[in-house]
Short mmCIF file of C-alpha atoms and ligand atoms in Angstrom, two decimals:
data_model
loop_
_atom_site.label_atom_id
_atom_site.label_comp_id
_atom_site.label_asym_id
_atom_site.label_seq_id
_atom_site.Cartn_x
_atom_site.Cartn_y
_atom_site.Cartn_z
CA MET A 1 103.96 50.74 -16.46
CA ASP A 2 103.58 47.04 -16.94
CA SER A 3 99.82 46.47 -16.77
CA LYS A 4 100.09 42.76 -17.56
CA LYS A 5 102.22 42.30 -14.44
CA ILE A 6 99.76 44.28 -12.30
CA GLU A 7 96.83 42.24 -13.65
CA ASP A 8 98.57 38.92 -13.02
CA GLY A 9 99.63 40.05 -9.59
CA PHE A 10 96.17 41.21 -8.62
CA ARG A 11 94.66 37.95 -9.79
CA LEU A 12 97.04 36.24 -7.35
CA ILE A 13 95.93 38.54 -4.58
CA LEU A 14 92.28 37.61 -5.28
CA GLU A 15 93.18 33.93 -5.14
CA GLY A 16 95.21 34.54 -2.01
CA ILE A 17 92.22 36.01 -0.13
CA GLY A 18 90.13 33.03 -1.21
CA GLU A 19 88.12 34.70 -3.94
CA ASN A 20 87.42 33.39 -7.39
CA PRO A 21 89.05 35.81 -9.88
CA ASN A 22 86.90 34.34 -12.67
CA ARG A 23 83.50 35.18 -11.20
CA ASP A 24 81.57 37.86 -13.04
CA GLY A 25 82.09 40.78 -10.66
CA LEU A 26 85.85 40.21 -10.36
CA LEU A 27 86.72 39.20 -13.91
CA LYS A 28 87.70 42.69 -15.00
CA THR A 29 88.90 43.92 -11.63
CA PRO A 30 92.62 43.23 -12.35
CA SER A 31 92.50 45.33 -15.54
CA ARG A 32 90.58 48.09 -13.76
CA ILE A 33 93.21 48.11 -11.01
CA ALA A 34 96.01 48.31 -13.61
CA LYS A 35 94.31 51.34 -15.27
CA MET A 36 93.75 52.99 -11.91
CA TYR A 37 97.41 52.49 -10.90
CA ALA A 38 98.60 54.03 -14.11
CA GLU A 39 96.63 57.12 -13.11
CA VAL A 40 97.32 57.35 -9.40
CA PHE A 41 101.03 56.53 -9.84
CA SER A 42 101.52 58.58 -12.95
CA SER A 43 104.48 60.50 -11.61
CA LEU A 44 106.56 57.35 -11.65
CA GLU A 45 106.31 57.47 -15.43
CA ASP A 46 106.58 61.18 -15.77
CA ASN A 47 110.12 61.65 -16.95
CA SER A 48 110.04 65.39 -16.97
CA ASN A 49 112.39 66.38 -14.19
CA GLU A 50 110.63 67.87 -11.21
CA GLU A 51 112.50 71.16 -11.41
CA SER A 52 110.61 71.91 -14.64
CA ILE A 53 107.30 72.16 -12.73
CA LEU A 54 108.44 75.43 -11.20
CA SER A 55 110.65 76.62 -14.06
CA THR A 56 108.35 79.45 -15.19
CA GLN A 57 109.20 82.16 -12.71
CA PHE A 58 108.53 85.88 -12.64
CA ILE A 59 110.67 88.62 -11.16
CA GLU A 60 108.60 90.44 -8.56
CA LYS A 61 109.34 92.74 -5.69
CA TYR A 62 107.00 91.23 -3.10
CA ASP A 63 108.35 90.29 0.29
CA GLU A 64 105.25 89.15 2.13
CA MET A 65 103.84 85.69 2.48
CA ILE A 66 102.12 83.96 -0.46
CA LEU A 67 99.82 81.17 0.60
CA LEU A 68 97.87 78.61 -1.35
CA LYS A 69 95.44 77.06 1.15
CA ASP A 70 93.27 73.93 1.02
CA ILE A 71 94.87 72.26 -2.02
CA PRO A 72 93.11 68.86 -2.33
CA VAL A 73 95.62 66.09 -2.02
CA THR A 74 95.25 62.31 -2.46
CA SER A 75 98.13 59.90 -2.37
CA PHE A 76 98.84 56.22 -1.60
CA CYS A 77 100.28 55.03 1.65
CA GLU A 78 103.19 52.83 0.63
CA HIS A 79 102.91 50.66 3.72
CA HIS A 80 99.37 49.45 3.12
CA PHE A 81 98.67 50.50 -0.45
CA LEU A 82 95.58 52.38 0.54
CA PRO A 83 94.81 56.04 -0.22
CA PHE A 84 95.19 58.90 2.18
CA SER A 85 93.66 62.25 1.38
CA GLY A 86 93.04 65.67 2.70
CA LYS A 87 94.45 69.17 2.25
CA ALA A 88 97.76 70.77 1.61
CA HIS A 89 98.70 74.34 2.55
CA VAL A 90 101.74 75.73 0.78
CA ALA A 91 103.31 79.11 1.58
CA TYR A 92 106.48 80.97 0.77
CA ILE A 93 108.07 84.39 1.08
CA PRO A 94 109.73 85.21 -2.22
CA GLY A 95 113.38 86.10 -2.66
CA ASN A 96 112.91 88.04 -5.86
CA ARG A 97 110.91 85.51 -7.90
CA ILE A 98 107.37 84.17 -7.73
CA VAL A 99 105.52 81.35 -9.54
CA GLY A 100 101.95 80.88 -10.67
CA LEU A 101 99.72 79.44 -8.00
CA SER A 102 98.69 76.53 -10.16
CA LYS A 103 102.32 75.45 -10.20
CA LEU A 104 102.29 75.04 -6.44
CA ALA A 105 99.23 72.81 -6.74
CA ARG A 106 100.97 70.91 -9.55
CA THR A 107 103.96 70.33 -7.26
CA VAL A 108 101.67 68.74 -4.66
CA GLU A 109 99.99 66.62 -7.33
CA PHE A 110 103.28 65.46 -8.81
CA TYR A 111 104.73 64.09 -5.55
CA ALA A 112 101.39 62.66 -4.50
CA ALA A 113 101.16 60.52 -7.65
CA ARG A 114 103.40 57.72 -6.37
CA PRO A 115 103.54 55.40 -3.39
CA GLN A 116 104.19 57.72 -0.44
CA VAL A 117 104.32 58.40 3.23
CA GLN A 118 102.79 61.69 4.28
CA GLU A 119 106.01 62.87 5.96
CA ARG A 120 108.11 62.48 2.80
CA LEU A 121 105.41 64.00 0.62
CA THR A 122 105.41 67.12 2.83
CA THR A 123 109.19 67.39 2.73
CA GLN A 124 109.49 66.85 -1.06
CA ILE A 125 106.99 69.65 -1.77
CA ALA A 126 108.78 72.12 0.52
CA GLU A 127 112.25 71.25 -0.71
CA LEU A 128 111.41 71.57 -4.40
CA ILE A 129 110.07 75.09 -3.81
CA TYR A 130 113.06 76.02 -1.66
CA ARG A 131 115.54 74.65 -4.16
CA THR A 132 114.11 76.00 -7.41
CA LEU A 133 112.58 79.33 -6.36
CA GLU A 134 115.16 80.29 -3.73
CA PRO A 135 112.58 82.06 -1.53
CA ARG A 136 113.30 83.46 1.93
CA GLY A 137 111.30 80.68 3.43
CA VAL A 138 108.79 77.90 2.74
CA GLY A 139 106.05 76.36 4.86
CA VAL A 140 104.10 73.27 3.96
CA VAL A 141 101.40 71.65 6.12
CA LEU A 142 99.41 68.57 5.15
CA GLU A 143 96.34 67.32 6.98
CA CYS A 144 95.20 63.87 5.79
CA VAL A 145 92.95 61.00 6.75
CA HIS A 146 94.52 57.61 6.08
CA SER A 147 92.29 54.77 4.86
CA CYS A 148 94.70 52.29 6.44
CA VAL A 149 93.71 53.76 9.80
CA THR A 150 89.98 54.23 9.21
CA ILE A 151 89.28 50.75 7.88
CA ARG A 152 91.21 48.71 10.40
CA GLY A 153 91.47 48.03 14.08
CA VAL A 154 89.00 49.76 16.33
CA LYS A 155 87.45 51.54 13.33
CA LYS A 156 87.13 54.77 15.28
CA HIS A 157 86.23 57.97 13.47
CA ALA A 158 88.87 59.28 11.07
CA SER A 159 91.75 60.82 12.92
CA VAL A 160 93.58 63.50 10.94
CA MET A 161 97.35 63.32 10.61
CA PHE A 162 99.24 66.60 10.45
CA THR A 163 102.69 66.96 9.02
CA SER A 164 104.71 70.09 8.38
CA LYS A 165 107.97 71.15 6.80
CA LEU A 166 109.32 74.61 7.51
CA LEU A 167 112.41 76.00 5.79
CA GLY A 168 114.31 79.29 5.89
CA THR A 169 112.44 82.11 7.68
CA PHE A 170 109.46 79.86 8.37
CA LYS A 171 111.79 77.89 10.62
CA SER A 172 113.96 80.66 12.01
CA ASN A 173 111.41 83.42 12.54
CA ALA A 174 108.67 82.78 15.10
CA THR A 175 106.49 85.65 13.75
CA THR A 176 106.50 84.18 10.24
CA ARG A 177 105.69 80.75 11.58
CA THR A 178 102.81 82.09 13.68
CA GLU A 179 101.46 84.13 10.76
CA PHE A 180 101.48 81.01 8.53
CA LEU A 181 99.77 78.80 11.10
CA SER A 182 97.11 81.38 11.92
CA LEU A 183 96.39 81.94 8.19
CA ILE A 184 95.66 78.20 7.80
CA GLY A 185 93.62 78.22 10.99
CA LYS A 186 96.03 76.28 13.23
ZN1 ZN B 201 99.21 53.02 5.85
#
């Protein structure tokens, strides 16, 4: 990541809003922003291919739903460059392989660490699991509050945005879908 470019750019933004980038409180803000961006957009620099996140798989005869609920998620809305955050729920029914639960959380983290829209983030998580683990089905639900909504306009209380991506049996089988949604309390 080019922190010099980020710093120069953010100094311009400060000038653009009519602030003085050289006053005490703001002097180091551009470099703080650059450091923060390196962290919150880290997956842009992570050259390991995404398939490797789920590459450690275990053969297991288990044909019921596996659900990791309430995974904390924070990402950046690419339209307003403000964070959105909330919870992700990730479930799958194995084919004949399973992965460690931390790897599901890592998948969420990986796709969240770049400029995003919640819809695409949801889809990318579900599709990586579907593609690499070849389960019978995958269900992903995200519920997030978007800063770009809460700080603007009427400034009403934080509405929660829900997105979901269902693949395989989660899409084709109504019982599976209902089980998933009731397990996550929807
Ligand atoms: Zn936004």
